[in-house]
Amino acid sequence: MAQPLNYLVETPSQTAGPYVHIGLAPGAAGFRLFDKELGQTIAAEDVPGERITVSGRVLDATGAPVKDVLIEVWQADANGIYPHPEDPRVADCAPGFRGWGRVITNFETGDWSFQTIKPGPVPQRHGGPQAPHISLWLVARGINIGLNTRMYFPEDADMHASDPILRSIEQRHRVATLVAERTGPGHYRFDIRLQGDAETVFIDI
Amino acid sequence: MSSVLTPAEFYQRDRRVHPPAYSPVYKTSVPRSPNQALLTIQQTASEITGPTFGHNDFGPLDNDLTLNFNHGGLPVGERIIVHGRVLDENGRPVPRTLVEIWQANASGRYRHKKDVYLGALDPNFGGCGRTLTDDTGYYFFRTIKPGPYPWLNYVNTWRPSHIHVSVFGSSFSQRLITQMYFEGDPLIPHCPIVATLPDRAAVDRLIAPVDLNAAVPMDCLAYKFDIVLRGRRSTLFENRLEGN
């Protein structure tokens, strides 16, 4: 018998349930408790970059909107820099840029939208850029462990061919599930399908 | 100088310790679970970074649910401390990370515009709290013990008392939401959401024992809940120069 490795085991996930807003966005749940709610501003107004609005819905297997979903966004600034101490260029990250936010749906329709700046390209592991993208994490009632995916931009199609994540999708027609639709200047539409024929590619990050 | 982030990956997530997305015992998971396999990737800068929080983000009562929604009195219910450490799979503390909790009140009622259970709202209880772990990964909350409540999974389904817990870690890949249950709760074996967990060991990791050493005499009981996030490689990969 070998020595035991003695690693700890990750705490198991449980669904965030229907009332996730109480904890993560109490204003949306219907009451005010904290002076500052977290995640309301991804990029302050004076942060340089192209201002964009992303709208969409999360749809279940039947095509019905998931009205109680909560989405967290994580992205780099317009120069592809993350506001995180391990980004070697963090000192040059745009002041006032948080890069992270929480997206709340309209509880009656399931529609959501958020405003931010378009991220710049982030380096790949060993050089060269990844195509600009926004990382998303979804939790809701019925989702037993948070789902990770990415949103890419249609105007960067030439970079998509060399993006390491998009390249690794075997069924090439599924790449389109990660690319938003441009609906107007600075406006994008990104629907996420949890299951079914056009199921969004979810990522084991 | 290379502008490439040094990849310092997190250990791959062992999905066997988590509930499967498709868990028919929990009916809502059926239409909300992806059918296709998750895409396997090697972590990039986007996955090994994540949001950071500072003390400026918080108020002094944010981790005291007995006081942070005070409208002239204390909330009804058993006063408890919930405390523990956030560690990674290597056993290292995760310092200064955000822990958020939310819960029903002692009647099993949530303060949410979509909750219509007839259990009474408590005018002095909001039901959410947040805190940063200290340098040793330690956190604590003061709250009241939430009550069980009914919900429509089967027609007569009840949630055991539980507190929802959200943790960040130092990267987006460590992000985790779970639920803490209470030692000795007879509803735990009957709960479909608990039943999504793969085995008894996983259930046990979510049950907080009563911790008399941390109780405050004549004031409140305590439960201990340690949280483990994904660990990280201690040997870094070579940081190759751009273009190599």
GROMACS .gro file of C-alpha atoms in nm:
model
  449
    1MET     CA    1   0.000   0.000   0.000
    2ALA     CA    2   0.142   0.337  -0.099
    3GLN     CA    3   0.152   0.641   0.123
    4PRO     CA    4  -0.169   0.840   0.127
    5LEU     CA    5  -0.164   1.157  -0.083
    6ASN     CA    6  -0.368   1.347   0.173
    7TYR     CA    7  -0.508   1.610  -0.058
    8LEU     CA    8  -0.827   1.766   0.061
    9VAL     CA    9  -1.137   1.714  -0.151
   10GLU     CA   10  -1.314   2.011  -0.308
   11THR     CA   11  -1.639   2.098  -0.134
   12PRO     CA   12  -1.927   1.963  -0.343
   13SER     CA   13  -2.142   2.212  -0.529
   14GLN     CA   14  -2.513   2.255  -0.466
   15THR     CA   15  -2.760   2.454  -0.672
   16ALA     CA   16  -2.780   2.827  -0.603
   17GLY     CA   17  -3.157   2.782  -0.595
   18PRO     CA   18  -3.425   3.032  -0.695
   19TYR     CA   19  -3.334   3.293  -0.435
   20VAL     CA   20  -2.969   3.343  -0.521
   21HIS     CA   21  -3.037   3.717  -0.550
   22ILE     CA   22  -3.091   3.748  -0.175
   23GLY     CA   23  -2.727   3.669  -0.121
   24LEU     CA   24  -2.563   3.807  -0.432
   25ALA     CA   25  -2.791   4.094  -0.535
   26PRO     CA   26  -3.038   4.175  -0.255
   27GLY     CA   27  -3.162   4.483  -0.437
   28ALA     CA   28  -3.298   4.255  -0.709
   29ALA     CA   29  -3.460   4.034  -0.443
   30GLY     CA   30  -3.652   4.341  -0.332
   31PHE     CA   31  -3.472   4.491  -0.035
   32ARG     CA   32  -3.179   4.709   0.050
   33LEU     CA   33  -2.924   4.586   0.299
   34PHE     CA   34  -2.569   4.674   0.195
   35ASP     CA   35  -2.438   5.023   0.135
   36LYS     CA   36  -2.256   4.892  -0.170
   37GLU     CA   37  -2.385   4.599  -0.373
   38LEU     CA   38  -2.112   4.412  -0.549
   39GLY     CA   39  -2.091   4.353  -0.921
   40GLN     CA   40  -2.307   4.636  -1.049
   41THR     CA   41  -2.036   4.811  -1.251
   42ILE     CA   42  -1.798   4.617  -1.471
   43ALA     CA   43  -1.631   4.921  -1.624
   44ALA     CA   44  -1.684   5.270  -1.481
   45GLU     CA   45  -1.791   5.535  -1.730
   46ASP     CA   46  -1.448   5.690  -1.767
   47VAL     CA   47  -1.274   5.361  -1.843
   48PRO     CA   48  -1.128   5.381  -2.194
   49GLY     CA   49  -1.261   5.146  -2.457
   50GLU     CA   50  -1.558   5.087  -2.680
   51ARG     CA   51  -1.877   5.095  -2.472
   52ILE     CA   52  -2.094   4.796  -2.546
   53THR     CA   53  -2.425   4.652  -2.432
   54VAL     CA   54  -2.479   4.277  -2.432
   55SER     CA   55  -2.835   4.144  -2.411
   56GLY     CA   56  -2.977   3.796  -2.415
   57ARG     CA   57  -3.172   3.522  -2.254
   58VAL     CA   58  -3.084   3.185  -2.108
   59LEU     CA   59  -3.313   2.916  -2.248
   60ASP     CA   60  -3.389   2.570  -2.112
   61ALA     CA   61  -3.430   2.248  -2.311
   62THR     CA   62  -3.786   2.340  -2.409
   63GLY     CA   63  -3.693   2.690  -2.525
   64ALA     CA   64  -3.842   2.856  -2.218
   65PRO     CA   65  -3.642   3.141  -2.063
   66VAL     CA   66  -3.462   3.071  -1.736
   67LYS     CA   67  -3.598   3.369  -1.546
   68ASP     CA   68  -3.408   3.315  -1.221
   69VAL     CA   69  -3.058   3.277  -1.365
   70LEU     CA   70  -2.773   3.488  -1.231
   71ILE     CA   71  -2.470   3.539  -1.453
   72GLU     CA   72  -2.126   3.652  -1.346
   73VAL     CA   73  -1.902   3.822  -1.601
   74TRP     CA   74  -1.521   3.828  -1.601
   75GLN     CA   75  -1.323   4.008  -1.867
   76ALA     CA   76  -1.006   4.200  -1.944
   77ASP     CA   77  -0.985   4.573  -2.017
   78ALA     CA   78  -0.953   4.723  -2.366
   79ASN     CA   79  -0.583   4.634  -2.370
   80GLY     CA   80  -0.642   4.275  -2.268
   81ILE     CA   81  -0.524   4.328  -1.911
   82TYR     CA   82  -0.698   4.165  -1.615
   83PRO     CA   83  -0.731   4.363  -1.290
   84HIS     CA   84  -0.565   4.080  -1.101
   85PRO     CA   85  -0.226   4.070  -0.929
   86GLU     CA   86  -0.105   3.782  -1.144
   87ASP     CA   87  -0.149   3.964  -1.472
   88PRO     CA   88   0.208   4.086  -1.541
   89ARG     CA   89   0.069   4.407  -1.691
   90VAL     CA   90  -0.174   4.477  -1.405
   91ALA     CA   91  -0.003   4.809  -1.328
   92ASP     CA   92  -0.128   4.932  -1.666
   93CYS     CA   93  -0.485   4.813  -1.618
   94ALA     CA   94  -0.738   5.093  -1.666
   95PRO     CA   95  -0.823   5.272  -1.338
   96GLY     CA   96  -1.184   5.210  -1.239
   97PHE     CA   97  -1.197   4.890  -1.437
   98ARG     CA   98  -1.335   4.604  -1.226
   99GLY     CA   99  -1.375   4.346  -1.499
  100TRP     CA  100  -1.633   4.157  -1.300
  101GLY     CA  101  -2.004   4.200  -1.264
  102ARG     CA  102  -2.332   4.032  -1.189
  103VAL     CA  103  -2.612   4.018  -1.440
  104ILE     CA  104  -2.971   3.994  -1.320
  105THR     CA  105  -3.265   3.896  -1.537
  106ASN     CA  106  -3.604   4.054  -1.561
  107PHE     CA  107  -3.787   3.799  -1.342
  108GLU     CA  108  -4.099   3.818  -1.561
  109THR     CA  109  -3.935   3.768  -1.901
  110GLY     CA  110  -3.588   3.626  -1.842
  111ASP     CA  111  -3.431   3.907  -2.047
  112TRP     CA  112  -3.099   4.040  -1.925
  113SER     CA  113  -2.841   4.288  -2.041
  114PHE     CA  114  -2.518   4.440  -1.916
  115GLN     CA  115  -2.298   4.729  -2.012
  116THR     CA  116  -1.922   4.717  -2.029
  117ILE     CA  117  -1.635   4.791  -2.262
  118LYS     CA  118  -1.516   4.554  -2.530
  119PRO     CA  119  -1.220   4.356  -2.395
  120GLY     CA  120  -0.890   4.348  -2.580
  121PRO     CA  121  -0.714   4.027  -2.673
  122VAL     CA  122  -0.563   3.834  -2.383
  123PRO     CA  123  -0.245   3.632  -2.437
  124GLN     CA  124  -0.261   3.261  -2.503
  125ARG     CA  125  -0.063   3.033  -2.276
  126HIS     CA  126   0.251   3.043  -2.485
  127GLY     CA  127   0.226   3.355  -2.693
  128GLY     CA  128  -0.006   3.497  -2.950
  129PRO     CA  129  -0.343   3.647  -2.866
  130GLN     CA  130  -0.670   3.483  -2.782
  131ALA     CA  131  -0.965   3.638  -2.960
  132PRO     CA  132  -1.143   3.898  -2.743
  133HIS     CA  133  -1.394   3.725  -2.519
  134ILE     CA  134  -1.599   3.763  -2.204
  135SER     CA  135  -1.605   3.475  -1.956
  136LEU     CA  136  -1.946   3.390  -1.813
  137TRP     CA  137  -2.058   3.177  -1.519
  138LEU     CA  138  -2.423   3.080  -1.480
  139VAL     CA  139  -2.609   2.968  -1.170
  140ALA     CA  140  -2.981   2.908  -1.123
  141ARG     CA  141  -3.235   2.678  -0.972
  142GLY     CA  142  -3.187   2.338  -1.136
  143ILE     CA  143  -2.821   2.403  -1.220
  144ASN     CA  144  -2.632   2.177  -0.982
  145ILE     CA  145  -2.289   2.322  -1.050
  146GLY     CA  146  -2.220   2.659  -1.210
  147LEU     CA  147  -2.179   2.652  -1.588
  148ASN     CA  148  -1.884   2.826  -1.753
  149THR     CA  149  -1.885   2.954  -2.106
  150ARG     CA  150  -1.740   3.238  -2.315
  151MET     CA  151  -1.885   3.503  -2.543
  152TYR     CA  152  -1.686   3.607  -2.851
  153PHE     CA  153  -1.747   3.894  -3.094
  154PRO     CA  154  -1.854   3.840  -3.456
  155GLU     CA  155  -1.627   4.113  -3.599
  156ASP     CA  156  -1.320   3.921  -3.478
  157ALA     CA  157  -1.387   3.621  -3.703
  158ASP     CA  158  -1.033   3.630  -3.838
  159MET     CA  159  -0.896   3.577  -3.486
  160HIS     CA  160  -1.138   3.297  -3.408
  161ALA     CA  161  -0.948   3.056  -3.630
  162SER     CA  162  -0.642   3.078  -3.405
  163ASP     CA  163  -0.819   3.103  -3.072
  164PRO     CA  164  -0.719   2.800  -2.864
  165ILE     CA  165  -1.062   2.751  -2.711
  166LEU     CA  166  -1.265   2.787  -3.029
  167ARG     CA  167  -1.018   2.570  -3.220
  168SER     CA  168  -1.065   2.287  -2.975
  169ILE     CA  169  -1.438   2.251  -3.046
  170GLU     CA  170  -1.465   1.929  -3.244
  171GLN     CA  171  -1.814   1.983  -3.384
  172ARG     CA  172  -1.738   2.296  -3.584
  173HIS     CA  173  -2.100   2.405  -3.615
  174ARG     CA  174  -2.111   2.447  -3.238
  175VAL     CA  175  -1.850   2.727  -3.249
  176ALA     CA  176  -2.131   2.964  -3.346
  177THR     CA  177  -2.295   2.910  -3.004
  178LEU     CA  178  -2.009   3.113  -2.850
  179VAL     CA  179  -2.023   3.406  -3.092
  180ALA     CA  180  -2.262   3.692  -3.019
  181GLU     CA  181  -2.476   3.855  -3.285
  182ARG     CA  182  -2.413   4.225  -3.351
  183THR     CA  183  -2.752   4.395  -3.352
  184GLY     CA  184  -2.633   4.756  -3.390
  185PRO     CA  185  -2.340   4.983  -3.311
  186GLY     CA  186  -2.208   4.869  -2.974
  187HIS     CA  187  -2.497   4.628  -2.923
  188TYR     CA  188  -2.471   4.252  -2.910
  189ARG     CA  189  -2.717   3.969  -2.858
  190PHE     CA  190  -2.605   3.649  -2.687
  191ASP     CA  191  -2.858   3.379  -2.606
  192ILE     CA  192  -2.742   3.080  -2.407
  193ARG     CA  193  -2.910   2.742  -2.456
  194LEU     CA  194  -2.869   2.499  -2.170
  195GLN     CA  195  -2.974   2.193  -2.368
  196GLY     CA  196  -3.112   2.090  -2.705
  197ASP     CA  197  -3.013   2.113  -3.071
  198ALA     CA  198  -2.827   2.442  -3.036
  199GLU     CA  199  -2.687   2.372  -2.689
  200THR     CA  200  -2.423   2.630  -2.599
  201VAL     CA  201  -2.070   2.497  -2.556
  202PHE     CA  202  -1.996   2.490  -2.184
  203ILE     CA  203  -1.638   2.472  -2.070
  204ASP     CA  204  -1.468   2.269  -1.800
  205ILE     CA  205  -1.236   2.546  -1.688
  206MET     CA  206   1.022   4.066  -2.169
  207SER     CA  207   0.735   3.839  -2.248
  208SER     CA  208   0.385   3.957  -2.173
  209VAL     CA  209   0.267   3.600  -2.141
  210LEU     CA  210   0.105   3.514  -1.809
  211THR     CA  211   0.287   3.236  -1.636
  212PRO     CA  212   0.035   2.957  -1.641
  213ALA     CA  213  -0.013   2.826  -1.289
  214GLU     CA  214  -0.305   2.597  -1.339
  215PHE     CA  215  -0.552   2.483  -1.085
  216TYR     CA  216  -0.596   2.110  -1.044
  217GLN     CA  217  -0.863   1.982  -1.270
  218ARG     CA  218  -1.199   1.968  -1.105
  219ASP     CA  219  -1.293   1.617  -0.996
  220ARG     CA  220  -1.649   1.610  -1.122
  221ARG     CA  221  -1.714   1.286  -0.936
  222VAL     CA  222  -1.742   1.472  -0.605
  223HIS     CA  223  -2.008   1.707  -0.745
  224PRO     CA  224  -2.370   1.643  -0.837
  225PRO     CA  225  -2.417   1.557  -1.204
  226ALA     CA  226  -2.592   1.830  -1.405
  227TYR     CA  227  -2.870   1.588  -1.495
  228SER     CA  228  -3.019   1.460  -1.170
  229PRO     CA  229  -3.380   1.349  -1.231
  230VAL     CA  230  -3.448   1.325  -0.857
  231TYR     CA  231  -3.429   1.707  -0.865
  232LYS     CA  232  -3.682   1.775  -1.137
  233THR     CA  233  -3.576   2.127  -1.235
  234SER     CA  234  -3.235   1.994  -1.333
  235VAL     CA  235  -3.387   1.789  -1.615
  236PRO     CA  236  -3.447   2.076  -1.864
  237ARG     CA  237  -3.159   2.286  -1.730
  238SER     CA  238  -2.873   2.038  -1.768
  239PRO     CA  239  -2.640   2.035  -2.067
  240ASN     CA  240  -2.643   1.704  -2.256
  241GLN     CA  241  -2.312   1.751  -2.434
  242ALA     CA  242  -1.977   1.691  -2.269
  243LEU     CA  243  -1.809   2.000  -2.127
  244LEU     CA  244  -1.529   2.135  -2.346
  245THR     CA  245  -1.189   2.046  -2.204
  246ILE     CA  246  -0.940   2.332  -2.216
  247GLN     CA  247  -0.600   2.419  -2.079
  248GLN     CA  248  -0.636   2.715  -1.848
  249THR     CA  249  -0.536   3.055  -1.981
  250ALA     CA  250  -0.507   3.395  -1.817
  251SER     CA  251  -0.886   3.417  -1.832
  252GLU     CA  252  -0.925   3.119  -1.601
  253ILE     CA  253  -0.640   3.171  -1.354
  254THR     CA  254  -0.740   3.528  -1.273
  255GLY     CA  255  -1.060   3.648  -1.111
  256PRO     CA  256  -1.214   3.938  -0.926
  257THR     CA  257  -1.053   4.070  -0.610
  258PHE     CA  258  -1.224   4.245  -0.321
  259GLY     CA  259  -1.105   4.483  -0.055
  260HIS     CA  260  -1.228   4.595   0.284
  261ASN     CA  261  -1.362   4.913   0.120
  262ASP     CA  262  -1.632   4.700  -0.036
  263PHE     CA  263  -1.786   4.608   0.300
  264GLY     CA  264  -1.965   4.754   0.598
  265PRO     CA  265  -1.903   4.662   0.963
  266LEU     CA  266  -2.222   4.458   1.006
  267ASP     CA  267  -2.213   4.276   0.675
  268ASN     CA  268  -2.133   3.943   0.844
  269ASP     CA  269  -2.384   3.978   1.128
  270LEU     CA  270  -2.728   3.875   1.006
  271THR     CA  271  -2.873   3.930   1.353
  272LEU     CA  272  -2.799   4.303   1.320
  273ASN     CA  273  -2.764   4.393   0.953
  274PHE     CA  274  -3.138   4.424   0.888
  275ASN     CA  275  -3.230   4.570   1.226
  276HIS     CA  276  -3.564   4.749   1.217
  277GLY     CA  277  -3.599   4.800   1.591
  278GLY     CA  278  -3.527   4.455   1.732
  279LEU     CA  279  -3.351   4.125   1.698
  280PRO     CA  280  -3.467   3.851   1.462
  281VAL     CA  281  -3.660   3.553   1.596
  282GLY     CA  282  -3.481   3.218   1.605
  283GLU     CA  283  -3.185   3.026   1.742
  284ARG     CA  284  -2.882   3.251   1.753
  285ILE     CA  285  -2.581   3.083   1.595
  286ILE     CA  286  -2.228   3.147   1.477
  287VAL     CA  287  -2.124   2.984   1.149
  288HIS     CA  288  -1.749   2.979   1.116
  289GLY     CA  289  -1.467   2.791   0.952
  290ARG     CA  290  -1.179   2.818   0.714
  291VAL     CA  291  -1.154   2.837   0.338
  292LEU     CA  292  -0.875   2.605   0.228
  293ASP     CA  293  -0.756   2.471  -0.105
  294GLU     CA  294  -0.702   2.106  -0.191
  295ASN     CA  295  -0.341   2.141  -0.078
  296GLY     CA  296  -0.464   2.241   0.266
  297ARG     CA  297  -0.344   2.598   0.223
  298PRO     CA  298  -0.564   2.875   0.357
  299VAL     CA  299  -0.733   3.100   0.101
  300PRO     CA  300  -0.689   3.449   0.246
  301ARG     CA  301  -0.897   3.762   0.178
  302THR     CA  302  -1.150   3.583  -0.034
  303LEU     CA  303  -1.516   3.677  -0.047
  304VAL     CA  304  -1.767   3.450   0.128
  305GLU     CA  305  -2.135   3.534   0.086
  306ILE     CA  306  -2.429   3.358   0.249
  307TRP     CA  307  -2.805   3.372   0.216
  308GLN     CA  308  -3.080   3.185   0.391
  309ALA     CA  309  -3.445   3.167   0.497
  310ASN     CA  310  -3.551   3.303   0.834
  311ALA     CA  311  -3.654   3.091   1.133
  312SER     CA  312  -3.996   3.032   0.972
  313GLY     CA  313  -3.842   2.899   0.653
  314ARG     CA  314  -3.936   3.213   0.459
  315TYR     CA  315  -3.702   3.396   0.224
  316ARG     CA  316  -3.704   3.772   0.186
  317HIS     CA  317  -3.746   3.756  -0.192
  318LYS     CA  318  -4.023   3.898  -0.403
  319LYS     CA  319  -4.075   3.557  -0.561
  320ASP     CA  320  -4.115   3.364  -0.231
  321VAL     CA  321  -4.482   3.334  -0.131
  322TYR     CA  322  -4.456   3.066   0.141
  323LEU     CA  323  -4.695   3.141   0.427
  324GLY     CA  324  -4.418   3.127   0.687
  325ALA     CA  325  -4.397   3.480   0.826
  326LEU     CA  326  -4.138   3.734   0.719
  327ASP     CA  327  -3.929   3.864   1.008
  328PRO     CA  328  -3.906   4.245   1.008
  329ASN     CA  329  -3.556   4.224   1.156
  330PHE     CA  330  -3.409   3.962   0.928
  331GLY     CA  331  -3.284   4.019   0.573
  332GLY     CA  332  -3.110   3.686   0.524
  333CYS     CA  333  -2.784   3.774   0.358
  334GLY     CA  334  -2.431   3.838   0.474
  335ARG     CA  335  -2.080   3.863   0.338
  336THR     CA  336  -1.727   3.875   0.464
  337LEU     CA  337  -1.365   3.839   0.359
  338THR     CA  338  -1.155   3.557   0.502
  339ASP     CA  339  -0.861   3.675   0.711
  340ASP     CA  340  -0.497   3.596   0.643
  341THR     CA  341  -0.545   3.241   0.773
  342GLY     CA  342  -0.852   3.177   0.560
  343TYR     CA  343  -1.084   3.208   0.859
  344TYR     CA  344  -1.435   3.352   0.833
  345PHE     CA  345  -1.735   3.382   1.061
  346PHE     CA  346  -2.095   3.495   1.050
  347ARG     CA  347  -2.351   3.550   1.322
  348THR     CA  348  -2.704   3.462   1.221
  349ILE     CA  349  -3.010   3.265   1.324
  350LYS     CA  350  -3.074   2.903   1.233
  351PRO     CA  351  -3.298   2.891   0.924
  352GLY     CA  352  -3.617   2.688   0.931
  353PRO     CA  353  -3.712   2.407   0.692
  354TYR     CA  354  -3.969   2.483   0.425
  355PRO     CA  355  -4.181   2.302   0.165
  356TRP     CA  356  -4.128   2.323  -0.209
  357LEU     CA  357  -4.278   2.156  -0.512
  358ASN     CA  358  -4.049   1.888  -0.636
  359TYR     CA  359  -4.266   1.603  -0.531
  360VAL     CA  360  -4.591   1.719  -0.379
  361ASN     CA  361  -4.465   1.680  -0.022
  362THR     CA  362  -4.100   1.780  -0.040
  363TRP     CA  363  -3.920   1.975   0.233
  364ARG     CA  364  -3.581   2.138   0.241
  365PRO     CA  365  -3.373   2.070   0.550
  366SER     CA  366  -3.242   2.377   0.727
  367HIS     CA  367  -2.961   2.510   0.513
  368ILE     CA  368  -2.748   2.814   0.440
  369HIS     CA  369  -2.639   2.893   0.085
  370VAL     CA  370  -2.266   2.969   0.063
  371SER     CA  371  -2.085   3.140  -0.225
  372VAL     CA  372  -1.703   3.151  -0.240
  373PHE     CA  373  -1.464   3.305  -0.492
  374GLY     CA  374  -1.109   3.188  -0.426
  375SER     CA  375  -0.837   3.367  -0.618
  376SER     CA  376  -0.949   3.278  -0.970
  377PHE     CA  377  -1.262   3.241  -1.177
  378SER     CA  378  -1.197   2.867  -1.196
  379GLN     CA  379  -1.233   2.827  -0.819
  380ARG     CA  380  -1.577   2.986  -0.809
  381LEU     CA  381  -1.817   2.772  -0.606
  382ILE     CA  382  -2.167   2.786  -0.464
  383THR     CA  383  -2.284   2.523  -0.220
  384GLN     CA  384  -2.521   2.471   0.073
  385MET     CA  385  -2.441   2.406   0.437
  386TYR     CA  386  -2.662   2.168   0.633
  387PHE     CA  387  -2.690   2.118   1.008
  388GLU     CA  388  -2.578   1.813   1.202
  389GLY     CA  389  -2.866   1.592   1.308
  390ASP     CA  390  -3.131   1.736   1.075
  391PRO     CA  391  -3.381   1.453   1.007
  392LEU     CA  392  -3.479   1.605   0.670
  393ILE     CA  393  -3.134   1.565   0.513
  394PRO     CA  394  -3.193   1.207   0.390
  395HIS     CA  395  -3.528   1.308   0.238
  396CYS     CA  396  -3.412   1.607   0.035
  397PRO     CA  397  -3.394   1.570  -0.347
  398ILE     CA  398  -3.130   1.843  -0.372
  399VAL     CA  399  -2.912   1.662  -0.119
  400ALA     CA  400  -2.983   1.346  -0.318
  401THR     CA  401  -2.814   1.497  -0.625
  402LEU     CA  402  -2.483   1.449  -0.443
  403PRO     CA  403  -2.294   1.142  -0.564
  404ASP     CA  404  -2.241   0.965  -0.234
  405ARG     CA  405  -2.266   0.978   0.141
  406ALA     CA  406  -1.915   1.121   0.176
  407ALA     CA  407  -2.015   1.421  -0.035
  408VAL     CA  408  -2.323   1.475   0.181
  409ASP     CA  409  -2.115   1.455   0.497
  410ARG     CA  410  -1.881   1.725   0.367
  411LEU     CA  411  -2.176   1.964   0.360
  412ILE     CA  412  -2.302   1.896   0.712
  413ALA     CA  413  -2.172   2.138   0.973
  414PRO     CA  414  -2.124   1.991   1.321
  415VAL     CA  415  -2.227   2.179   1.628
  416ASP     CA  416  -1.913   2.338   1.775
  417LEU     CA  417  -1.952   2.405   2.144
  418ASN     CA  418  -1.598   2.539   2.169
  419ALA     CA  419  -1.699   2.828   1.947
  420ALA     CA  420  -2.037   2.886   2.111
  421VAL     CA  421  -2.070   3.200   2.320
  422PRO     CA  422  -2.208   3.102   2.662
  423MET     CA  423  -2.553   3.246   2.733
  424ASP     CA  424  -2.555   3.402   2.384
  425CYS     CA  425  -2.536   3.174   2.081
  426LEU     CA  426  -2.447   2.827   1.958
  427ALA     CA  427  -2.192   2.764   1.685
  428TYR     CA  428  -2.155   2.539   1.381
  429LYS     CA  429  -1.827   2.482   1.200
  430PHE     CA  430  -1.814   2.471   0.823
  431ASP     CA  431  -1.481   2.442   0.643
  432ILE     CA  432  -1.480   2.499   0.268
  433VAL     CA  433  -1.231   2.347   0.025
  434LEU     CA  434  -1.160   2.507  -0.313
  435ARG     CA  435  -0.956   2.369  -0.601
  436GLY     CA  436  -0.584   2.347  -0.538
  437ARG     CA  437  -0.312   2.485  -0.753
  438ARG     CA  438   0.010   2.353  -0.897
  439SER     CA  439   0.311   2.449  -0.689
  440THR     CA  440   0.553   2.379  -0.973
  441LEU     CA  441   0.509   2.643  -1.237
  442PHE     CA  442   0.534   2.566  -1.602
  443GLU     CA  443   0.825   2.721  -1.787
  444ASN     CA  444   0.729   3.063  -1.911
  445ARG     CA  445   0.824   3.031  -2.274
  446LEU     CA  446   0.881   3.344  -2.474
  447GLU     CA  447   0.623   3.467  -2.715
  448GLY     CA  448   0.645   3.302  -3.052
  449ASN     CA  449   0.822   2.989  -2.929
   0.00000   0.00000   0.00000
